[in-house]
Short mmCIF file of C-alpha atoms in Angstrom, two decimals:
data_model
loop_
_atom_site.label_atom_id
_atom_site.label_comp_id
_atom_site.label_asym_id
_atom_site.label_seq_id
_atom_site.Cartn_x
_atom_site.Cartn_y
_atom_site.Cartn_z
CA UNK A 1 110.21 98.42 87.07
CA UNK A 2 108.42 98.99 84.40
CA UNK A 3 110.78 97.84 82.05
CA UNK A 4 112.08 94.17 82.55
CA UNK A 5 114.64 94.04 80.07
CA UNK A 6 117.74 92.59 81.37
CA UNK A 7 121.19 93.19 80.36
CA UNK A 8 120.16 96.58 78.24
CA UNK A 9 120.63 99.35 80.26
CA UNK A 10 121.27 102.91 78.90
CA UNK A 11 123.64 103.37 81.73
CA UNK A 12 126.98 102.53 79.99
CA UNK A 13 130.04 103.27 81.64
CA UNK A 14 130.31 106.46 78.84
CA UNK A 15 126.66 107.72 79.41
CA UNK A 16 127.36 107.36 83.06
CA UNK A 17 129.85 109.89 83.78
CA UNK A 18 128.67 112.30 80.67
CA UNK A 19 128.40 116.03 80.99
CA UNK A 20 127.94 118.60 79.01
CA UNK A 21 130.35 121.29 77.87
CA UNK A 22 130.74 123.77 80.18
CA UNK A 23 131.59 127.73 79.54
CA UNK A 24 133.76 128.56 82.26
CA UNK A 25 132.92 130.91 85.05
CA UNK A 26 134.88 134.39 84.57
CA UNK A 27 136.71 135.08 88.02
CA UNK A 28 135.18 138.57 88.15
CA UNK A 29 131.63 136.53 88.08
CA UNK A 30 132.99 134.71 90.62
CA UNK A 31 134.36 136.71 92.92
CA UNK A 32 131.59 139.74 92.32
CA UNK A 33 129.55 140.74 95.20
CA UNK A 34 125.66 139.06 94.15
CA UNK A 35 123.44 140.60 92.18
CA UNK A 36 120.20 139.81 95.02
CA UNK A 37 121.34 141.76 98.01
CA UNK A 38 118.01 142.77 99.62
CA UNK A 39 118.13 143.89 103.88
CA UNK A 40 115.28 145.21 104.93
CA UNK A 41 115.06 146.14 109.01
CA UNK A 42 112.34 147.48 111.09
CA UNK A 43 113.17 148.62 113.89
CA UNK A 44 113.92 151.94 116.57
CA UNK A 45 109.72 151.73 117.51
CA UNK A 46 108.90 155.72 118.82
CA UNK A 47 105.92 156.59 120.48
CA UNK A 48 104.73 160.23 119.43
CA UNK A 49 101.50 162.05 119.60
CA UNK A 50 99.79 162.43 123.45
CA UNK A 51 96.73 160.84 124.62
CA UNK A 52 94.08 159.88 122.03
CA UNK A 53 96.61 160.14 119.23
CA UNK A 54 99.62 158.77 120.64
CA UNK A 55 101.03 155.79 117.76
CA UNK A 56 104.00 153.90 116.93
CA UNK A 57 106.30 154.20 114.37
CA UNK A 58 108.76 152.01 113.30
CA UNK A 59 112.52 152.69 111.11
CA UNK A 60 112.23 150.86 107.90
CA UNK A 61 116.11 150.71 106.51
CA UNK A 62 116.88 149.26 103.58
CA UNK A 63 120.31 147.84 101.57
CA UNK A 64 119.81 146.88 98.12
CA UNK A 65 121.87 146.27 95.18
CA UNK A 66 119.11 145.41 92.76
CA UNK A 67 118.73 147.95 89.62
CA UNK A 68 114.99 148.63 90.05
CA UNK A 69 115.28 150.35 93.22
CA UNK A 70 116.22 153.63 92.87
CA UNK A 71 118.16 154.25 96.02
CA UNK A 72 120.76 151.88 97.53
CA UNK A 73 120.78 152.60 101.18
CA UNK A 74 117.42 154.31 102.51
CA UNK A 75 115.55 154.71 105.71
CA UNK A 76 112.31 156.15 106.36
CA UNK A 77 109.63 156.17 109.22
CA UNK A 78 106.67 154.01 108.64
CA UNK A 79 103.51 153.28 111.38
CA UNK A 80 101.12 150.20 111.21
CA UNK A 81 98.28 152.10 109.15
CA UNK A 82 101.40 152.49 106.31
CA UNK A 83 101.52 148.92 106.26
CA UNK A 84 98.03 147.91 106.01
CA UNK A 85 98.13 151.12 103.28
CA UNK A 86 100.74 149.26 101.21
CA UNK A 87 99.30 145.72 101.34
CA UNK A 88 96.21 147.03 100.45
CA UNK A 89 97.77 148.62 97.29
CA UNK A 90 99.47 145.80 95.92
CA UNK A 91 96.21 143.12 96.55
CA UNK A 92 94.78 145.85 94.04
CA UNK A 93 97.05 146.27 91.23
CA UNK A 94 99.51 143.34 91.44
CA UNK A 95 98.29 139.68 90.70
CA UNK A 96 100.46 138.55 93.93
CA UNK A 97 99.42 136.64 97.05
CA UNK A 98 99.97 138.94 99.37
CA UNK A 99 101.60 137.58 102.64
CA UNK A 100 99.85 138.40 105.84
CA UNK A 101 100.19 141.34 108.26
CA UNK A 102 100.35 140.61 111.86
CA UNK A 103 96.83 140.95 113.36
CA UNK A 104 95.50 144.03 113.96
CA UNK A 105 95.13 144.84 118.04
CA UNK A 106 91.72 145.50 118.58
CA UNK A 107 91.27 144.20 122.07
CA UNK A 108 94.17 145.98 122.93
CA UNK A 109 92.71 149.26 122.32
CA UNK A 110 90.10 149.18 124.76
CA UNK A 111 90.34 151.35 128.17
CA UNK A 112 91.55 149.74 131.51
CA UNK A 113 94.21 146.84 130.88
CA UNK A 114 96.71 145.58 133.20
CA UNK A 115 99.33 146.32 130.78
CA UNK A 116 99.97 148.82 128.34
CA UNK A 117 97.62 148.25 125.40
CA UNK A 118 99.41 148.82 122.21
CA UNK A 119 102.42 150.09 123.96
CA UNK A 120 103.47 147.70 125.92
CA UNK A 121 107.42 146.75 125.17
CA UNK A 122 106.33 142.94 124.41
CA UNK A 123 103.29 143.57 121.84
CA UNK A 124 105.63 146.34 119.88
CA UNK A 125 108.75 143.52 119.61
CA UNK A 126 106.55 141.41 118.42
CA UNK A 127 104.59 143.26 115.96
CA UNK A 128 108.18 144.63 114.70
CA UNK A 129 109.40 141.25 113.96
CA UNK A 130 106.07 140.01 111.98
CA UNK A 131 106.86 143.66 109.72
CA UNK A 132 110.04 142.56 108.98
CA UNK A 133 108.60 139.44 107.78
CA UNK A 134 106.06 140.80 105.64
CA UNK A 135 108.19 143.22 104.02
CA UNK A 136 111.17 141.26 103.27
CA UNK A 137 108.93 138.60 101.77
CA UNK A 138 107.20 141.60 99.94
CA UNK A 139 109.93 143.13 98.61
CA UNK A 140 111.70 140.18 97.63
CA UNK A 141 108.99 139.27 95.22
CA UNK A 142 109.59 140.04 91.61
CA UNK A 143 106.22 140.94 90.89
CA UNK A 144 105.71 143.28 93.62
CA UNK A 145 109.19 145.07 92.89
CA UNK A 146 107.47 146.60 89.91
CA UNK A 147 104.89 148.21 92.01
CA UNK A 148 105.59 151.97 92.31
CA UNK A 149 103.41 151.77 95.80
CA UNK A 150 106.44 149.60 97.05
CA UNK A 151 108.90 152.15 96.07
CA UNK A 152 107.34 154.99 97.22
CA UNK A 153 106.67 153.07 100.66
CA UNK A 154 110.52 151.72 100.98
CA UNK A 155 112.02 154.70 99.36
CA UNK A 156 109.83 158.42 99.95
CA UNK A 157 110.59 160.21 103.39
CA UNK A 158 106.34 160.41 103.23
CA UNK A 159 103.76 158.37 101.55
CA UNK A 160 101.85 160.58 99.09
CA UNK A 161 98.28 158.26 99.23
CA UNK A 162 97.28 160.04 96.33
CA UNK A 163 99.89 158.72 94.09
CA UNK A 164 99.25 157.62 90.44
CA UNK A 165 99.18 153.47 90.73
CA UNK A 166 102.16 151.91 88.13
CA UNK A 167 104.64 149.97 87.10
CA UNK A 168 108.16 150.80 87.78
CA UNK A 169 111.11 149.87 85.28
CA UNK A 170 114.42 149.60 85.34
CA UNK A 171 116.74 152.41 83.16
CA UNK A 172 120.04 150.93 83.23
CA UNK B 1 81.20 78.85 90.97
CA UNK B 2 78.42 75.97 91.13
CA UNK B 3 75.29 76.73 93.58
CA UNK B 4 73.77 73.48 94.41
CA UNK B 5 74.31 72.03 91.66
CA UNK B 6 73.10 74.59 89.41
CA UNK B 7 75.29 77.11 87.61
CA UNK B 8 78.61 76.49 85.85
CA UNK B 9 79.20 73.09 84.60
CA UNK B 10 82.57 73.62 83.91
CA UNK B 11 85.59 74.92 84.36
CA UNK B 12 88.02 76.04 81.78
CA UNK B 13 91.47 76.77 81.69
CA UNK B 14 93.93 78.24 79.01
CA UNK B 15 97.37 77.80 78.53
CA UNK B 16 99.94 79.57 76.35
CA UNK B 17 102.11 77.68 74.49
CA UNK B 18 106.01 78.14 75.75
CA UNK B 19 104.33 79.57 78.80
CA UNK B 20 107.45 78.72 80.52
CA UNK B 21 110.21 80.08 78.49
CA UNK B 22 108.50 83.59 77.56
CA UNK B 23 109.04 86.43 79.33
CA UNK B 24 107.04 87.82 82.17
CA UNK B 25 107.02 91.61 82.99
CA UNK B 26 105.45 92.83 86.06
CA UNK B 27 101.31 94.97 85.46
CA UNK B 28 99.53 96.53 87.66
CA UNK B 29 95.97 95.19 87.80
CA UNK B 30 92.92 97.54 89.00
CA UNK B 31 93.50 97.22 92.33
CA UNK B 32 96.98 98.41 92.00
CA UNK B 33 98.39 95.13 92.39
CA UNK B 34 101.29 93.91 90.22
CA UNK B 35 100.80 90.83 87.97
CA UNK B 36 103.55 88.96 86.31
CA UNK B 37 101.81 88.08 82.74
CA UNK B 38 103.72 87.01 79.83
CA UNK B 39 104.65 89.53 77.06
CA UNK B 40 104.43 89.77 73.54
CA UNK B 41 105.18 91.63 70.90
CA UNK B 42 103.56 93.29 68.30
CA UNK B 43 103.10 91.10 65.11
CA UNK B 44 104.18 87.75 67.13
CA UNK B 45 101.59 85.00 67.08
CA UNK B 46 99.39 84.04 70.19
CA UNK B 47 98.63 80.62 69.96
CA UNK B 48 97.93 77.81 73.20
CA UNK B 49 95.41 75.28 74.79
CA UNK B 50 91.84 75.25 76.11
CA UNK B 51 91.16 72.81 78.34
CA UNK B 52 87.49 72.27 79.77
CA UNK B 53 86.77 70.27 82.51
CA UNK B 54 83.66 68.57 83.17
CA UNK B 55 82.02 68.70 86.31
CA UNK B 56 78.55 67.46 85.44
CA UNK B 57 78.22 64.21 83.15
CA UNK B 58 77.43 66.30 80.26
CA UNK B 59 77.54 70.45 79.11
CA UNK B 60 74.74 71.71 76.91
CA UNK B 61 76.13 74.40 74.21
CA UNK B 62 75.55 76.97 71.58
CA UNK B 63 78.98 77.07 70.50
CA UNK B 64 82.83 77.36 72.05
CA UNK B 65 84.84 80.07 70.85
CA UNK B 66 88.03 82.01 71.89
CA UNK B 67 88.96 85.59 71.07
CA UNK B 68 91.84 87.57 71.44
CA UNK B 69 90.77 91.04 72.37
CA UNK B 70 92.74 94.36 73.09
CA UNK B 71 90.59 96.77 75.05
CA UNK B 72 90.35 100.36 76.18
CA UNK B 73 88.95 100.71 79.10
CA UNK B 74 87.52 104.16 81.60
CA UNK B 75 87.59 104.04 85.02
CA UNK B 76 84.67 106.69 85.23
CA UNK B 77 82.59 104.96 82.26
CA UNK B 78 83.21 101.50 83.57
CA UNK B 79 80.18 100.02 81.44
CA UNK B 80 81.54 101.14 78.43
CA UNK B 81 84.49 99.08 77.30
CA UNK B 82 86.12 100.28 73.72
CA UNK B 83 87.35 97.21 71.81
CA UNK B 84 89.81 98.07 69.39
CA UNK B 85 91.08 94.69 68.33
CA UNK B 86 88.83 91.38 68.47
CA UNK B 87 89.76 88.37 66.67
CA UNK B 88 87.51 85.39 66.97
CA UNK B 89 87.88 81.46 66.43
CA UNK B 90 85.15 78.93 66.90
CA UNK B 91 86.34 75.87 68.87
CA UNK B 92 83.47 74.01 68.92
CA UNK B 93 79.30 73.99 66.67
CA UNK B 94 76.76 73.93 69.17
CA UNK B 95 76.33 70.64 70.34
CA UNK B 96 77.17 68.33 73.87
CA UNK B 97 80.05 67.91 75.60
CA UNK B 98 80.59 64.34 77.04
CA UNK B 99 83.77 64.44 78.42
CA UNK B 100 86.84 66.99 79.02
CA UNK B 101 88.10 68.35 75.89
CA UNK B 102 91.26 69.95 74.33
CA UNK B 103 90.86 72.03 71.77
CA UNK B 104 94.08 74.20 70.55
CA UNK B 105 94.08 77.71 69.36
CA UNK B 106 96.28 80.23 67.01
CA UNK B 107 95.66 83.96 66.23
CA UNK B 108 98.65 84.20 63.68
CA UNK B 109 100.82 87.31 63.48
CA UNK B 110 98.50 89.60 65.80
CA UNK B 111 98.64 93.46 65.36
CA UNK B 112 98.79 94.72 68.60
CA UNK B 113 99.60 98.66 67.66
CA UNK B 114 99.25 100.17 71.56
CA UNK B 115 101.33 99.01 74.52
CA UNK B 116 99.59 97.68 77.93
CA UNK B 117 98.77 100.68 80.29
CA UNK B 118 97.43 101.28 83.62
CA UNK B 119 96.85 104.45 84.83
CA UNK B 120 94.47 106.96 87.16
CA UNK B 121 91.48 106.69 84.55
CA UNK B 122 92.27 104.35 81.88
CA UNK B 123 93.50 101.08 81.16
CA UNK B 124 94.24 99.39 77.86
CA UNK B 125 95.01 95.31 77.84
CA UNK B 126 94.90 92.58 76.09
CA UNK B 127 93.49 88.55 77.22
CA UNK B 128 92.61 85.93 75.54
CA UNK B 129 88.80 85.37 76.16
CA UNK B 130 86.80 81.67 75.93
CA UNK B 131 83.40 81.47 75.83
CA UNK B 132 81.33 78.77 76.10
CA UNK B 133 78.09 79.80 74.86
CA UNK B 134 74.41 78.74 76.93
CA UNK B 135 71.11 79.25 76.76
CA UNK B 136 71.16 81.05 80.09
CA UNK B 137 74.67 82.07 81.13
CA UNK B 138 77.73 81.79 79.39
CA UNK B 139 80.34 80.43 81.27
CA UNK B 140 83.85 83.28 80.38
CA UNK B 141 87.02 82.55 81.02
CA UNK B 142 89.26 85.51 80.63
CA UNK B 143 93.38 85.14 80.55
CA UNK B 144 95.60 88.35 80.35
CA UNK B 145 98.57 88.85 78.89
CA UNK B 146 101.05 92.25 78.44
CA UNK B 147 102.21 93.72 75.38
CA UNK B 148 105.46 96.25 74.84
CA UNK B 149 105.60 98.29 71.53
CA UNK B 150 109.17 98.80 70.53
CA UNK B 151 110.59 101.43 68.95
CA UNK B 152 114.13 102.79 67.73
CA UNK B 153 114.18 106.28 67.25
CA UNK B 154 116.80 107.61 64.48
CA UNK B 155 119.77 108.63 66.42
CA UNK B 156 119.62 112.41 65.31
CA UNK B 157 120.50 114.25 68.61
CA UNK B 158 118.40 117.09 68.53
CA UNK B 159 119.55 118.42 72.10
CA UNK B 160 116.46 121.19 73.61
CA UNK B 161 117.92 124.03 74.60
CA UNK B 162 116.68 127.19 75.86
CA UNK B 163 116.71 130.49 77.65
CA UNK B 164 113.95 131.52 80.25
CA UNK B 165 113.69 133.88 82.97
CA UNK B 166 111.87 136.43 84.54
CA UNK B 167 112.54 139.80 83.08
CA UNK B 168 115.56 141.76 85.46
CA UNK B 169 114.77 139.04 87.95
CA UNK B 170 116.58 135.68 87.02
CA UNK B 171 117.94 134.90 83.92
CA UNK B 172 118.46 131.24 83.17
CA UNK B 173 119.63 129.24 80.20
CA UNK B 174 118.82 125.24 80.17
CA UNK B 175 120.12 122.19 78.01
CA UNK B 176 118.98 118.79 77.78
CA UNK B 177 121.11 116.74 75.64
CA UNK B 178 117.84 115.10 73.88
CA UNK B 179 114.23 115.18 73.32
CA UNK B 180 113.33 112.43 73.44
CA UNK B 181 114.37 109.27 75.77
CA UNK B 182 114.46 105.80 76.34
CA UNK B 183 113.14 104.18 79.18
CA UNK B 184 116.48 103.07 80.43
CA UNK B 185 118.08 106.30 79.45
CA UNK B 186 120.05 109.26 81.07
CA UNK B 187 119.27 112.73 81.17
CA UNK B 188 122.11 114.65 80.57
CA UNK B 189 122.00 118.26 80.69
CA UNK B 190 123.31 121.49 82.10
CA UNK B 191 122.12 124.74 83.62
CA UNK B 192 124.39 128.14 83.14
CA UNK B 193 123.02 131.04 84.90
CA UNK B 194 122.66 134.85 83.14
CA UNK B 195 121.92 136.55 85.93
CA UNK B 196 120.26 136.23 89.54
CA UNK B 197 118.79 138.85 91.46
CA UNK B 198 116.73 136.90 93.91
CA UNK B 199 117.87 134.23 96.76
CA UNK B 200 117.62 131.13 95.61
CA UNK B 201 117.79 128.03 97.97
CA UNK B 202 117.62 125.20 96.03
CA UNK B 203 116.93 123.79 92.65
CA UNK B 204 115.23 120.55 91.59
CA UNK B 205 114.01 119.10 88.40
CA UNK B 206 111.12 116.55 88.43
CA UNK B 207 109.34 114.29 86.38
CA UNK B 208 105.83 114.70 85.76
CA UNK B 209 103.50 112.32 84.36
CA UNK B 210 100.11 113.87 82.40
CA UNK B 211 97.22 111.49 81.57
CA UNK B 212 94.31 112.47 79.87
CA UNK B 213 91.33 111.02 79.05
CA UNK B 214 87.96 111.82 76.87
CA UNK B 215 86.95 113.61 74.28
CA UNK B 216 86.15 117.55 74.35
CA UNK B 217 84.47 118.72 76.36
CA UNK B 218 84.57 116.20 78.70
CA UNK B 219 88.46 116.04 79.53
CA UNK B 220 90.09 114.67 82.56
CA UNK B 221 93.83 115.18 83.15
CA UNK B 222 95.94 113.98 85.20
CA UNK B 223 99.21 115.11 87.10
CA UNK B 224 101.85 112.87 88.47
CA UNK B 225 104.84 113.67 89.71
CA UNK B 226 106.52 110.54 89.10
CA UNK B 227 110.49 111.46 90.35
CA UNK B 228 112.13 114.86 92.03
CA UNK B 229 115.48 115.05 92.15
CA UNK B 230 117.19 117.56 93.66
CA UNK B 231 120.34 119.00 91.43
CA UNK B 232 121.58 122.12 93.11
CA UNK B 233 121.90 123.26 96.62
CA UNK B 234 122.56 126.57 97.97
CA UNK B 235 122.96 130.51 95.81
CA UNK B 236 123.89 130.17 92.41
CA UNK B 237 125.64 133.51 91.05
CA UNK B 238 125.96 135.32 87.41
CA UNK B 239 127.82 132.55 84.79
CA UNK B 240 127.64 129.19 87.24
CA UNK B 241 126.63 126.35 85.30
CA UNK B 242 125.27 123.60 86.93
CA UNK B 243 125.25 119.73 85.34
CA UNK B 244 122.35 117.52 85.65
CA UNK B 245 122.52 113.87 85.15
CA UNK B 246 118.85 111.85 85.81
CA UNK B 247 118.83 108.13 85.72
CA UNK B 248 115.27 107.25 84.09
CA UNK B 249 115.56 103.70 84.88
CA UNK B 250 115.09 104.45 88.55
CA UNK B 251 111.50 105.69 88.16
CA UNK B 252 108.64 103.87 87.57
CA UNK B 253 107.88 104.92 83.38
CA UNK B 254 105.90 103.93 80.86
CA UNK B 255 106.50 105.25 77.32
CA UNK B 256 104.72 108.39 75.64
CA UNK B 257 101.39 107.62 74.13
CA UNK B 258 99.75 109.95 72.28
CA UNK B 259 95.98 109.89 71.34
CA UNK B 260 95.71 105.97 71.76
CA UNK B 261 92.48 104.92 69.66
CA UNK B 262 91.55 109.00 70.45
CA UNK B 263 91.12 107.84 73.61
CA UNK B 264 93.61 108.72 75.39
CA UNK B 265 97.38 110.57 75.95
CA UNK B 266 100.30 109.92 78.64
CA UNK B 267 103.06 112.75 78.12
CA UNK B 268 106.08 113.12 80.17
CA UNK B 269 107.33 116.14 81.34
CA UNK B 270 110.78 117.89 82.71
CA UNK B 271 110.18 120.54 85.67
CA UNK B 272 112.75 122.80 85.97
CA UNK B 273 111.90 124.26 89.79
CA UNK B 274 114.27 126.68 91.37
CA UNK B 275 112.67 127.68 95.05
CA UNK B 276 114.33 130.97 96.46
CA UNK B 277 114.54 131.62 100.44
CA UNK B 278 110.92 132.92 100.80
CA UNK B 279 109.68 129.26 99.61
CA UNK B 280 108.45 131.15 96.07
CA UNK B 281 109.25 128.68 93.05
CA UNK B 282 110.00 129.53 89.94
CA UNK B 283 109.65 126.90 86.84
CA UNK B 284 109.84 125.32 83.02
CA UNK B 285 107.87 122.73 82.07
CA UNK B 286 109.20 121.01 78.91
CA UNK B 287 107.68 117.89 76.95
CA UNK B 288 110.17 114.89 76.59
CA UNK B 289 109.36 112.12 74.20
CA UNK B 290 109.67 108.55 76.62
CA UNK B 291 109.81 105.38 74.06
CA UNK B 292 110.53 101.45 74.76
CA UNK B 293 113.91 100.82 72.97
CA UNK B 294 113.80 97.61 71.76
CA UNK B 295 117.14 95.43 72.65
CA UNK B 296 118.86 93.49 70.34
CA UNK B 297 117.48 90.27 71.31
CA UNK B 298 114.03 90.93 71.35
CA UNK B 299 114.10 92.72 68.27
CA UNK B 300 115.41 89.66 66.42
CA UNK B 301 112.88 87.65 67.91
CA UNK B 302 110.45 89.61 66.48
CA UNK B 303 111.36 89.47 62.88
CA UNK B 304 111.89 86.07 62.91
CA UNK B 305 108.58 85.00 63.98
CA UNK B 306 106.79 87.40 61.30
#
């Protein structure tokens, strides 16, 4: 230890069992529902479009209770190309790390596979799951949730790509 | 070290008088190793015995002396030792050395204003140096020995308090119960929260330990962490308070020094860290004042050898 001193220790019984005064927690605090309720779900993938511009799209659903998002409960259709859209967007204008997308499937695109390419059940599940990732650790970040793109992604029935980039605040 | 006869022709020893009854504290050398040397105090006097043995029939010399020497000294600038205390006494005129001599020795009342410190860049210590002086090599003989500065602060409790947060986000409002700590202390504190919007996992508050060295431009600091402690587990919600109690004399300290000789600083820090579910962390750095209280006993001991 660095200091050898024997018999003076700071711990005295008093110090030792010393708190601070404490406000007391109201019960409605206690009992109210927390303020950092944030579900975000992709899911229901659809196939649309036939032949060369057949694509999945995926059921973003959201459950919030935070101020700065507009709307509580939303859903909206979103398709890989929104994502890479929105990540793009907020490596511009926000000063956040933004998390990773799961890899784009370029080999799977190519003619004459075994399976089915981008459509096959497995590669869909999978690439649902590493959205849901990516946009619940998006979302959750308080940087990002100023972003308008984030909003409008989350929130608008369609993404309007030639929005005017901001900040959004809270009015409450 | 003698090569074939050629070399040192002697060997010297020093001894500190009431070697046995003072104090030893525990300092780590260069290597990292922990030495037990005995302490002192500022303002006590450093007094003991040279002994020099013979090996040949006779030693040549341009003078014995010994010196007391406190030293600053940079890992990266290793030639360049910074004395800032030096106090000589000549033992011997030049002359010859027949046999094995005594001679005794007394630096009376020594200012020693910094405490002993070894850290990532710098160290600062103190030794008794003798030096018998030849025509070719001097033959050094170099002793250390540790020093503690005491201090008492006034007992004005000046608790640091504070509210921080991230705007809509988390709103968090901290208490220590003082600035400024002794080694042996206990930090006592609280945490009440405003308002929480995000999904927090766990909270910790650490110690961290900032060294740095130089003159501008050419800075180099260093971050420890020297302790985390982990004070809250799980989601907090709106008007929770949470108490902290940190035992300092678990942790390996040293107190704050600030600007020694403009050489060099070691502050202590308190890291508030709160990490939420997605691993993000959120913190508050604030400076606490570490200082060597002196006890009762070693206090007295003090005055009454000035």
């Amino acid at each position: 230890m660095a200091d050898g001193k024997s018999g003076a220790t700071g711990s005295t019984p008093e110090t030792s069992i010393k708190r601070l005064d404490f406000k007391k927690q109201t019960l409605d605090d206690a009992y109210a529902v927390p303020a950092n309720l944030l579900e975000i779900e992709v899911s229901n993938p659809e196939t649309h479009g036939l032949a060369r511009t057949r694509y999945t799209d995926y059921e973003v659903k959201m459950k919030t209770n935070i101020p700065v998002f507009k709307i509580k409960e939303s859903s909206v259709r979103r398709r890989y190309r929104d994502f890479e859209w929105l990540k793009k967007e907020l490596e511009r204008d926000s000063k956040i790390v933004v998390p990773q997308l799961p890899g784009k499937a370029v080999k799977r695109q190519l003619p004459f596979r075994g399976d089915d390419g981008i459509f096959d059940d497995d590669f869909i599940e999978e690439r649902r799951k590493g959205l849901e990732e990516f946009l619940n650790k998006v979302a959750g970040h308080p940087l990002a949730q100023n972003e308008r793109c984030l909003h409008m992604f989350l929130q608008e029935p369609i993404i309007d790509k030639n929005y005017v980039p901001g900040k959004v605040r809270v009015n409450n | 070290m003698s090569f074939f006869g050629i070399g040192q022709g002697a060997d010297i020893s020093i001894e500190l008088s009431d070697s046995e009854k003072r104090k030893k504290v525990e300092v780590k050398n260069e290597e990292g190793k922990k030495d037990k040397l005995p302490l002192y105090l500022d303002g006590e006097t450093v007094s003991g015995r040279v002994q020099i043995n013979l090996k040949g029939k006779k030693l040549e010399h341009q003078g014995i002396r010994v010196e007391f020497v406190g030293q600053i000294e940079m890992f990266y600038d290793r030639g360049n030792h910074h004395d800032f205390l030096s106090l000589v006494r000549q033992l011997a005129p030049p002359g010859e050395l027949n046999q094995s001599t005594t001679y005794p020795f007394e630096f009376l009342h020594v200012d020693k204003p910094h405490e002993t410190y070894t850290g990532t860049n710098v160290r600062l210590r103190y030794f008794v140096r003798v030096v018998i002086i030849r025509r070719i090599s001097d033959i050094v003989k170099e002793l250390d020995v540790a020093v503690h500065t005491l201090s008492s602060y006034p007992d004005i409790i000046n608790s640091l308090k504070m509210e921080v947060g991230i705007e809509d986000c988390l709103h968090i409002e901290f208490e220590y119960n003082k600035s400024k700590y002794h080694l042996r202390d206990v930090v006592v504190g609280k945490i009440y929260f405003l308002l929480v919007r995000i999904k927090i996992k766990h909270m910790e508050i650490a110690i961290i330990k900032k060294e740095t060295t130089g003159t501008p431009p050419n800075v180099y600091t260093e971050n420890e962490q020297v302790a985390k402690y982990e004070i809250m587990d799980g989601a907090p919600v709106r008007g929770e308070s949470i108490p902290i109690r940190l035992f300092l004399s678990g942790y390996e300290l040293t107190p704050t020094m600030r600007e020694v000789n403009k050489k060099f600083s070691c502050r202590y820090y308190l890291n508030l860290v709160l990490v939420d579910e997605e691993e993000r962390r959120y913190f508050k750095q604030q400076e606490i004042i570490l200082y060597r209280k002196g006890d009762a006993k070693s206090a007295r001991k003090a005055t009454a050898k000035e």
